[in-house]
Short mmCIF file of C-alpha atoms and ligand atoms in Angstrom, two decimals:
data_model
loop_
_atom_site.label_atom_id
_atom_site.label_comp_id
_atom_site.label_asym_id
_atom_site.label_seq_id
_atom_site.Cartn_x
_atom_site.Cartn_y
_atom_site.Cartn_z
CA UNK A 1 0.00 0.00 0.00
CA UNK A 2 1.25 3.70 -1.07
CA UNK A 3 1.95 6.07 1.96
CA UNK A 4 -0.94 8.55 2.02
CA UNK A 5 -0.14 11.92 3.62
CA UNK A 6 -3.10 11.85 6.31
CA UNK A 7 -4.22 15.28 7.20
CA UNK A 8 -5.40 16.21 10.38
CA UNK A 9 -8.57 18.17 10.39
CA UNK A 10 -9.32 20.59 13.44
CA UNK A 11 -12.94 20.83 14.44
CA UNK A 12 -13.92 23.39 12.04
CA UNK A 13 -16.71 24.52 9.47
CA UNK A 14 -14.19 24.34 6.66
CA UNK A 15 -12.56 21.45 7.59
CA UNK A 16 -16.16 19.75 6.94
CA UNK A 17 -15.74 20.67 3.87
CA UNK A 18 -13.12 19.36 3.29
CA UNK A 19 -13.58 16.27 5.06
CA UNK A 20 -16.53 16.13 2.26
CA UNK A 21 -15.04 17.09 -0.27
CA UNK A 22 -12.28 13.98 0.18
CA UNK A 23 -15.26 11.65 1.12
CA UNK A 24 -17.16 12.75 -2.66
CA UNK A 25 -14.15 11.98 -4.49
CA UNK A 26 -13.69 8.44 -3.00
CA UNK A 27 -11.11 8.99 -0.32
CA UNK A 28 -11.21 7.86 3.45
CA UNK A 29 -11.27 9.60 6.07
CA UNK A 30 -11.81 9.02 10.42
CA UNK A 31 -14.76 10.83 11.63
CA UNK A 32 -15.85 11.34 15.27
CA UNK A 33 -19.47 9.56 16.38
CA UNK A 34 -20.66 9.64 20.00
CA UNK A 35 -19.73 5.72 20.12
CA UNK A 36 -16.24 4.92 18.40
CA UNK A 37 -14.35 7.15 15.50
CA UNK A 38 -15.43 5.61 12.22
CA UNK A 39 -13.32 4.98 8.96
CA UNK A 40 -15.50 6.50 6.36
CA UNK A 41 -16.06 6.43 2.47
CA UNK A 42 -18.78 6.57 0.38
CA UNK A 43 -21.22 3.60 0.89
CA UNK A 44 -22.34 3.93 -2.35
CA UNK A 45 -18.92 3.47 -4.25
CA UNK A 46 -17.86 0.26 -4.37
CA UNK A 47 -14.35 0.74 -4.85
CA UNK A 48 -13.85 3.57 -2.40
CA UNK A 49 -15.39 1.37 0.12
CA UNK A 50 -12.87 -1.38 -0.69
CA UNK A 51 -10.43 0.81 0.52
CA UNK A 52 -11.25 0.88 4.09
CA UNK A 53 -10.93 -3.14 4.06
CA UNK A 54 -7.19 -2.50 2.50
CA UNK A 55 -6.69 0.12 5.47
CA UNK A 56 -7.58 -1.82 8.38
CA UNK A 57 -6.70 -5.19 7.42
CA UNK A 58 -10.31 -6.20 7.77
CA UNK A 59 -11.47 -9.38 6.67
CA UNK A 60 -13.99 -8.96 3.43
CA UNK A 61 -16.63 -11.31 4.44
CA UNK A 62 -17.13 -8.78 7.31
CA UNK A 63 -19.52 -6.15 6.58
CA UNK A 64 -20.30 -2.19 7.32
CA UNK A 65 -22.70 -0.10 8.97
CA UNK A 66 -24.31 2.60 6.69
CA UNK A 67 -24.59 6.40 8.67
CA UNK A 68 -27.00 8.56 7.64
CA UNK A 69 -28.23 12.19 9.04
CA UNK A 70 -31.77 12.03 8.97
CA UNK A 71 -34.19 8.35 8.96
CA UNK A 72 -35.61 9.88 5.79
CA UNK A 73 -32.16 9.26 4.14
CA UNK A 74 -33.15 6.04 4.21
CA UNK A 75 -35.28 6.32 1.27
CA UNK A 76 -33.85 9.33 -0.08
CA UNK A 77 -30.79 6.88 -0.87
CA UNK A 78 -33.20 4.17 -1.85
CA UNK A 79 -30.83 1.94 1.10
CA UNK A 80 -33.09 -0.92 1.61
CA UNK A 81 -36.04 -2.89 0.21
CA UNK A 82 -38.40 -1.83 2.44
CA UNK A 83 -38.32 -0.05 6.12
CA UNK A 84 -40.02 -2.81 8.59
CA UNK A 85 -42.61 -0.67 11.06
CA UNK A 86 -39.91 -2.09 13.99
CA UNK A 87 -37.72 0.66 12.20
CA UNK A 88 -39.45 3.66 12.53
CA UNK A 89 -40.49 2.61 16.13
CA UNK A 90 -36.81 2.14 16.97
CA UNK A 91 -36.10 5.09 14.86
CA UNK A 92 -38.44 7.29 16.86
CA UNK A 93 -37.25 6.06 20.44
CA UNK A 94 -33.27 6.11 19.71
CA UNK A 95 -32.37 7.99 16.79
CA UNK A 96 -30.17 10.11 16.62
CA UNK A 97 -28.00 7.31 18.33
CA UNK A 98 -25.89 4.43 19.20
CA UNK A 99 -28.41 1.98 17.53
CA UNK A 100 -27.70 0.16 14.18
CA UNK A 101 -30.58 -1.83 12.34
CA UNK A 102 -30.33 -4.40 9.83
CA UNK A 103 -33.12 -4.54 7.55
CA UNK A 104 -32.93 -6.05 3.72
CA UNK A 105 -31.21 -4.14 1.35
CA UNK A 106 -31.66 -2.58 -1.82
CA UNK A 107 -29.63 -3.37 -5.44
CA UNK A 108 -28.10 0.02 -4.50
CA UNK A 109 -25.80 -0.78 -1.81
CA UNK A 110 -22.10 -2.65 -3.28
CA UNK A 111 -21.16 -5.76 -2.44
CA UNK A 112 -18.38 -4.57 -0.25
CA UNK A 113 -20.68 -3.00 1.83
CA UNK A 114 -23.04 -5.92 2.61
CA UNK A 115 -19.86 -8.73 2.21
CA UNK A 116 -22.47 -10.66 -0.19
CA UNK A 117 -25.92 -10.62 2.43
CA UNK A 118 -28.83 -10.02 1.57
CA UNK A 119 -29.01 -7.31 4.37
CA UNK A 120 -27.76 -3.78 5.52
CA UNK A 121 -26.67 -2.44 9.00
CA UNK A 122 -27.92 1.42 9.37
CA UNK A 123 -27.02 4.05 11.62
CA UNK A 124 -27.89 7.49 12.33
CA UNK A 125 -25.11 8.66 14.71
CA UNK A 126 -25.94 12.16 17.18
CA UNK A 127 -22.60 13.44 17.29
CA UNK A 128 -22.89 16.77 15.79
CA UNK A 129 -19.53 16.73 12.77
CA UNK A 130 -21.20 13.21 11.92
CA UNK A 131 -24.12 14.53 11.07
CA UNK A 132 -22.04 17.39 9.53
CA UNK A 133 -19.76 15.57 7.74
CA UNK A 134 -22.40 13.46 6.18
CA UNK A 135 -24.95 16.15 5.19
CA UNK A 136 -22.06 18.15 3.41
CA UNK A 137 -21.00 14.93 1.59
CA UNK A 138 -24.52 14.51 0.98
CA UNK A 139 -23.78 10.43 0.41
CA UNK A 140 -24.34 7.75 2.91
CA UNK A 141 -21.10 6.87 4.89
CA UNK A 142 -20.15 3.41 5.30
CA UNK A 143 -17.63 3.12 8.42
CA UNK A 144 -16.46 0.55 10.46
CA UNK A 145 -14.83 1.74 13.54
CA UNK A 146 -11.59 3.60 12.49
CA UNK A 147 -8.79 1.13 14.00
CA UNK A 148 -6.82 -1.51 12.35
CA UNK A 149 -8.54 -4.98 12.51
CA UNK A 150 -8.45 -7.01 15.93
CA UNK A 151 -7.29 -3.93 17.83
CA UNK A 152 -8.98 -1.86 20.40
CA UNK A 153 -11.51 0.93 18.78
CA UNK A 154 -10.32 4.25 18.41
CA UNK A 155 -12.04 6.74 20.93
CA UNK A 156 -10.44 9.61 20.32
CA UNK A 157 -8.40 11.38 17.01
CA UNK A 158 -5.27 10.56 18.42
CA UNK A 159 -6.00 7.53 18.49
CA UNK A 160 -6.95 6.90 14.87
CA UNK A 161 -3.42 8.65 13.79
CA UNK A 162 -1.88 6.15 15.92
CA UNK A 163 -3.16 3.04 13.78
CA UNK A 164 -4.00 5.24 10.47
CA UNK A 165 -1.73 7.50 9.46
CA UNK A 166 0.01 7.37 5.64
CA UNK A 167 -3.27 4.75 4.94
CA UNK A 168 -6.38 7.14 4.72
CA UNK A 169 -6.66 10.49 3.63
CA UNK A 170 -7.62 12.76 6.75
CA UNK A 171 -8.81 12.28 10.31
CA UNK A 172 -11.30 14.93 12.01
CA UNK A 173 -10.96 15.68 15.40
CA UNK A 174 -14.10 15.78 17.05
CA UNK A 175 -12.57 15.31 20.86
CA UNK A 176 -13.69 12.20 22.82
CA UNK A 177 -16.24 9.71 22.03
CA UNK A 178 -18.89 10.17 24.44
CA UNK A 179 -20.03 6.63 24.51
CA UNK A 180 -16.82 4.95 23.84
CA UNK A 181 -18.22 1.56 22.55
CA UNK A 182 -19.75 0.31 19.63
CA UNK A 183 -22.98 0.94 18.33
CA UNK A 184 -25.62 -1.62 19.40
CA UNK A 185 -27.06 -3.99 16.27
CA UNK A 186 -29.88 -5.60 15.88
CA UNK A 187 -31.51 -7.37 13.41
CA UNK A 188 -34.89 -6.39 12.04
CA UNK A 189 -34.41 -8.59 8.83
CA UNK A 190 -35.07 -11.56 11.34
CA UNK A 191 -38.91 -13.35 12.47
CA UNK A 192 -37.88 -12.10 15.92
CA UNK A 193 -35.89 -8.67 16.59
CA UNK A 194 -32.83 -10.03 17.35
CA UNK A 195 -29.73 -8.13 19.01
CA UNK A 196 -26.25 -9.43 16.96
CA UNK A 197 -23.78 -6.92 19.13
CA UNK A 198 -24.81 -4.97 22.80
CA UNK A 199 -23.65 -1.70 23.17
CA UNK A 200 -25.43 1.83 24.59
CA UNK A 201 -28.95 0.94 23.87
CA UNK A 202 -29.41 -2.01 25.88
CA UNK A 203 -32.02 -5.65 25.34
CA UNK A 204 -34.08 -3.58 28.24
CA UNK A 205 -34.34 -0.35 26.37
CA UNK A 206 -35.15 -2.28 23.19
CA UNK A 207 -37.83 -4.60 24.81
CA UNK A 208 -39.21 -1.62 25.64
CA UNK A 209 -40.45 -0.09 22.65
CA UNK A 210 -40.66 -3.52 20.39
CA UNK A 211 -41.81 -6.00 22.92
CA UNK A 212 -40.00 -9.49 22.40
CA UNK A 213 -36.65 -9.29 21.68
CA UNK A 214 -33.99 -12.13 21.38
CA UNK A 215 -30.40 -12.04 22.02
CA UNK A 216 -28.20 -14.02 19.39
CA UNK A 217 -26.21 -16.76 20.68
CA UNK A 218 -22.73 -15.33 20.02
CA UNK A 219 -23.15 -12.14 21.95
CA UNK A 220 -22.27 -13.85 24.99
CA UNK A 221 -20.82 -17.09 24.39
CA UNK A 222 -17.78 -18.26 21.96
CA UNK A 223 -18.91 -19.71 18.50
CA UNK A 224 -18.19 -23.96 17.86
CA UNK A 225 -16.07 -24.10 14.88
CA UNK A 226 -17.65 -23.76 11.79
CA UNK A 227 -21.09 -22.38 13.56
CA UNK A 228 -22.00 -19.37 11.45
CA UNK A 229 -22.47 -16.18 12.62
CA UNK A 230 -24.88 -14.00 12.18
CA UNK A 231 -22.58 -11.22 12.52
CA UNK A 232 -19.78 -11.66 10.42
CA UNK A 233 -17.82 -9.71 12.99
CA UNK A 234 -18.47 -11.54 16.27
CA UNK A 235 -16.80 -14.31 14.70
CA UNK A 236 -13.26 -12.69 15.43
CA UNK A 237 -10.86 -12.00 18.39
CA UNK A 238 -11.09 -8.49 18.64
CA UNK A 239 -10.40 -5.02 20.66
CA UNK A 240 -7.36 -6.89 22.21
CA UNK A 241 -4.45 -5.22 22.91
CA UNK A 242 -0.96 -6.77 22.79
CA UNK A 243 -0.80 -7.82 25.90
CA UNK A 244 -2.87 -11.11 26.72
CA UNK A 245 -5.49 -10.64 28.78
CA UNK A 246 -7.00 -13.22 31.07
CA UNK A 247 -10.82 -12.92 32.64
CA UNK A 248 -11.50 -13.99 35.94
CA UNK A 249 -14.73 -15.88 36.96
CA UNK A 250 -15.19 -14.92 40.68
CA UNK A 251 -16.05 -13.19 43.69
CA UNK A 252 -14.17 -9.48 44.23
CA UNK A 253 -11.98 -10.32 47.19
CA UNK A 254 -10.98 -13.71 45.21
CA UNK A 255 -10.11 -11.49 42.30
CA UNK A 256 -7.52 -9.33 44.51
CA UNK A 257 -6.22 -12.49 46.19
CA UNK A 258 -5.70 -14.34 42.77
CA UNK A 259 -3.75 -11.09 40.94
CA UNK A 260 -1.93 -10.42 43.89
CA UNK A 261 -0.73 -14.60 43.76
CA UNK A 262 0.28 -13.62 40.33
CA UNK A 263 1.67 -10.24 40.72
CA UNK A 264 5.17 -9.13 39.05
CA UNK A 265 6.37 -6.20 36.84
CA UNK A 266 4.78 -7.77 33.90
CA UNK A 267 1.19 -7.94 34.99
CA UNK A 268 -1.69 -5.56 35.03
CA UNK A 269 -5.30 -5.15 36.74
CA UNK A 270 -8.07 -3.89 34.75
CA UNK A 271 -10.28 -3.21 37.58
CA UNK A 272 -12.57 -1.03 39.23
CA UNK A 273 -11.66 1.93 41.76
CA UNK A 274 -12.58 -0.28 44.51
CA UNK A 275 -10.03 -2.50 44.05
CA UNK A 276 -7.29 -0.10 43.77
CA UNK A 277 -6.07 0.37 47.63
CA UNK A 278 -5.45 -3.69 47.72
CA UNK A 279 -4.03 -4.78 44.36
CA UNK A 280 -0.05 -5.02 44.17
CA UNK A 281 0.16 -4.97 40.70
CA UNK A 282 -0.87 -1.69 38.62
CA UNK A 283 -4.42 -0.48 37.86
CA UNK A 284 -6.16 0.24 35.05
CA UNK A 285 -9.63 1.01 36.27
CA UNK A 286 -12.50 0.92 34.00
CA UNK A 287 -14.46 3.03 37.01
CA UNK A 288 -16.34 2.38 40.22
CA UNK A 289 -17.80 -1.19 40.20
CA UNK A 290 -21.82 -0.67 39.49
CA UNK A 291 -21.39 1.98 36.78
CA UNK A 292 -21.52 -0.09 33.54
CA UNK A 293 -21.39 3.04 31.25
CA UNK A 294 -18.01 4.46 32.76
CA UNK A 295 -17.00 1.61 32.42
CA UNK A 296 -17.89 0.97 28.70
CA UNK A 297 -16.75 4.72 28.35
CA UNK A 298 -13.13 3.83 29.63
CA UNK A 299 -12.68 0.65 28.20
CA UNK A 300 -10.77 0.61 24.87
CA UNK A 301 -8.87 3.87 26.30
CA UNK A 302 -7.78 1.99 28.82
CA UNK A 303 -6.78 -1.41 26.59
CA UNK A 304 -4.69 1.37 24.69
CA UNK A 305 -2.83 2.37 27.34
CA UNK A 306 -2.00 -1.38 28.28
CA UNK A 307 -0.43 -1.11 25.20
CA UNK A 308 1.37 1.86 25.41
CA UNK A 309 2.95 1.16 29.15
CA UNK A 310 4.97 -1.90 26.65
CA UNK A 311 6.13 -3.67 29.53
CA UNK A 312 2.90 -5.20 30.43
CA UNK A 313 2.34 -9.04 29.35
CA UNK A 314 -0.57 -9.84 31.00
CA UNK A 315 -3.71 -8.30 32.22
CA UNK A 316 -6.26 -9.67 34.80
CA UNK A 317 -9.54 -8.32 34.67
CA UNK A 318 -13.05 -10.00 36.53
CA UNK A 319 -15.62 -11.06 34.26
CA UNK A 320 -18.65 -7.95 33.95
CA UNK A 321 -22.00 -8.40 34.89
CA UNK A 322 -24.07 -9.09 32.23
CA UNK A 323 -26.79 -6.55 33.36
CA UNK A 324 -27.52 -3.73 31.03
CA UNK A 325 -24.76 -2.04 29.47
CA UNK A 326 -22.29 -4.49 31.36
CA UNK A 327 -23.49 -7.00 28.39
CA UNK A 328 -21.83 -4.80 25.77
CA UNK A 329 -18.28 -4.24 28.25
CA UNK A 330 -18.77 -8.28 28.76
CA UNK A 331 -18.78 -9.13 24.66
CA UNK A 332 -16.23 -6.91 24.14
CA UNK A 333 -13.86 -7.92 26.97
CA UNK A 334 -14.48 -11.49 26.50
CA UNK A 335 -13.30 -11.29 22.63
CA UNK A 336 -10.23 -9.36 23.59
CA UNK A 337 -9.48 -12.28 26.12
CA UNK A 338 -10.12 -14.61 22.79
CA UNK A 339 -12.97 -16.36 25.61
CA UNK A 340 -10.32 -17.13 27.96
CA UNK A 341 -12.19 -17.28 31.08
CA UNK A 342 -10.73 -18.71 34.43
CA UNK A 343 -13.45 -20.12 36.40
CA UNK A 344 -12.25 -19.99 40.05
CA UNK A 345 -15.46 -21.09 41.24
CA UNK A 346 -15.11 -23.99 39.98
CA UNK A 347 -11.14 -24.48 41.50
P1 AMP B 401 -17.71 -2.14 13.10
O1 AMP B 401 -18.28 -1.19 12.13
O2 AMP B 401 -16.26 -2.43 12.96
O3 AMP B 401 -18.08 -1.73 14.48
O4 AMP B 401 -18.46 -3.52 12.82
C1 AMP B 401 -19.80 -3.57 12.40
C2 AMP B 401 -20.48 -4.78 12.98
O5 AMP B 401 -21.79 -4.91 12.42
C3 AMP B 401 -19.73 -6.07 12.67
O6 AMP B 401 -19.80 -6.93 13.78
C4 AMP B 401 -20.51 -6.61 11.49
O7 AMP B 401 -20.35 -8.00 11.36
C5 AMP B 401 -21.94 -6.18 11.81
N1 AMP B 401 -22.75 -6.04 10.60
C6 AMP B 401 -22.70 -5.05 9.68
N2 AMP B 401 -23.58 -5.27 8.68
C7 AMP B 401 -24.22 -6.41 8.97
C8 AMP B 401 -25.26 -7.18 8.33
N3 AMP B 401 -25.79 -6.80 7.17
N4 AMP B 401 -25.65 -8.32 8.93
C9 AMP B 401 -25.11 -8.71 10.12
N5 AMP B 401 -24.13 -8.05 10.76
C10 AMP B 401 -23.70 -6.90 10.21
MG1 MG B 402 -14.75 -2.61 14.71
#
C-alpha cells in the first residue's frame, strides 16, 4: 500500500468541507461519532469502500454499517427494500444514536458493503460533525470503527493517527467519544428482533419499545467451529491489545487475592476503583464497580494504554456483569481475552 499523507482536520466549518469534499471523491477519512471514531467512504462506491478493508486489514466477508443524518435518508438513498414498522419505532425512540438496524437491502448498496448478504446495518449517529460531515457529503457513509482490525476501537483522534496515518486520507478531530463503545445492532431482517452486538442501547431499552426481543447466541458465548455467525464480525478476536489478557470468573476479594498470587512487573489489573487500595500490581480502572457506562466509556482507552505502558504481558480483569450495558463491556472484553475465562469457582 502507497503512503498517504493523512491530514489532520481541526474541528472546524471548513474542515467539513473538506472532510466532504475527500469523502465525494472516493477517499477515506476518520470521523468522530458519539460511540467509536469511524473509517468512512462513500457507501455507495464500491471501490472507495474497498479501501477501508485495505486500510484496516479487515477481513472482506465482514460487513459495514451505513450512517446517515436524517431516517428519511433512508429512502432518499433508496438503502433498503423496504423499512419494517420495527424501524421507525426504533427510529423514533433512539435515533439520533448508538443503535444500528439491519433490515434487507436494496440493489443500490455494493457488495463490499453488505460482504455478499442479503441485508444492511444502518445508523444514524448524534454526534454533531457526523451529522455534519455526512450532510455536506450529501452520500451515505459506510464506516467501520476507524482502527486496524483485531485492535482496540479508536475513541479519540489521536488515536486513529496512531493506527492510520500514511493509509487514509484525513482524520477529524471531534474530541472524545462520548459513549466509547460500539454501536448496538440488531436485526430487524429476522422473524424475531434479534440483538447481533450490545452496546449503549441495551435488550431492556429495546424490549421496551418492540416487545419481544432475542439475544443471538454469540453475543455472549464463543462460537463452535464452523457455527455461522450471524454477525460476520463476532466471529473474530477483537479489541485486544498486545498484551494477553486473562478474565476472571469470581467473587471481588478472590479477584484481589488471585492477581496479587500472580503479581510481578509484567502484569496488570483492569479493575474497578474499589479495588485499587489492595491490588499489588498496577491499575487500570474501568471506574467504580456498578457503573456499567463508565465503564464501557473507559474501556478501549484503557486497553490502549496497556499497550502503550509496553512492559505489560498480561492483564487480569473480573468477568462484567451481564446486566444492562455491562453485556456490551462483557462481549467486548471477552473477545479481547479470545474467551479465555478462568473459572475460580469452579477451582
Ligand atoms: P464495526 O463497524 O467495525 O463496528 O463492525 C460492524 C459490525 O456490524 C460487525 O460486527 C458486522 O459484522 C456487523 N454487521 C454489519 N452489517 C451487517 C449485516 N448486514 N448483517 C449482520 N451483521 C452486520
Ligand atoms: Mg470494529
Amino acid at each position: 500500500m502507497k503512503a498517504l499523507e493523512t491530514q489532520f482536520l481541526t474541528n472546524t466549518p471548513q474542515n467539513i468541507n473538506t472532510a466532504a469534499e475527500i469523502l465525494k471523491s472516493g477517499g477515506l477519512v476518520g470521523i468522530p461519532t458519539e460511540t467509536v471514531y469511524g473509517l468512512a467512504a462513500n457507501a455507495l462506491n464500491g471501490s472507495a469502500v474497498a479501501k477501508i478493508f485495505a486500510a484496516k486489514g479487515r477481513p472482506m466477508d465482514n460487513p459495514l454499517i451505513v450512517h446517515i443524518a436524517d431516517f428519511d435518508d433512508i429512502k432518499r438513498f433508496g438503502l433498503v427494500s423496504e423499512i419494517p414498522d420495527s424501524a421507525k419505532k426504533l427510529a423514533k425512540a433512539f435515533w439520533p444514536g448508538p443503535l444500528t438496524m439491519i433490515m434487507k437491502k436494496s440493489d443500490i448498496i455494493p457488495d463490499e458493503v453488505s460482504a455478499g448478504l442479503d441485508t444492511v446495518a444502518i445508523r444514524f449517529p448524534s454526534h454533531p460533525s457526523a451529522q455534519a460531515i455526512i450532510k455536506a457529503a450529501d452520500v451515505p457513509l459506510a464506516a467501520p470503527s476507524a482502527n486496524l482490525s483485531g485492535s482496540p476501537s479508536p475513541t479519540t483522534a489521536n488515536h486513529v493517527m496512531n493506527d492510520m496515518n500514511g493509509r487514509i486520507d484525513a482524520v477529524f478531530d471531534g474530541g472524545a467519544c462520548s459513549v466509547g463503545l460500539e454501536s448496538t445492532v440488531i436485526t430487524l431482517a429476522a422473524e424475531v428482533p434479534r440483538v447481533l452486538r450490545p452496546g449503549g442501547i441495551t435488550v431492556e431499552m429495546l424490549k421496551s419499545v418492540l416487545g419481544e426481543v432475542e439475544v443471538d447466541n454469540a453475543v455472549l458465548h464463543k462460537l463452535d467451529d464452523g457455527q455461522k455467525a450471524a454477525s460476520p464480525g463476532m466471529k473474530y478476536k477483537h479489541y485486544a491489545p498486545k498484551a494477553n489478557v486473562i478474565l476472571l470468573k469470581c467473587a471481588d476479594n478472590e479477584y484481589i487475592k488471585y492477581v496479587n498470587a500472580h503479581a510481578d512487573k509484567s502484569v496488570a489489573a483492569l479493575c474497578c476503583d474499589e479495588d485499587i487500595p489492595e491490588l499489588n500490581v498496577k491499575p487500570y480502572t474501568l471506574g467504580r464497580r456498578n457503573d456499567y457506562i463508565s465503564q464501557a466509556h473507559n474501556l478501549f482507552d484503557e486497553l490502549r494504554k496497556i499497550d502503550k505502558s509496553g512492559k505489560i504481558k498480561t492483564v487480569y480483569s473480573r468477568l462484567p456483569s451481564t446486566d444492562g450495558v455491562g453485556m456490551a463491556v462483557y462481549n467486548r472484553l471477552i473477545r479481547a481475552a479470545g474467551f479465555e475465562v478462568i473459572d475460580l469457582e469452579k477451582m
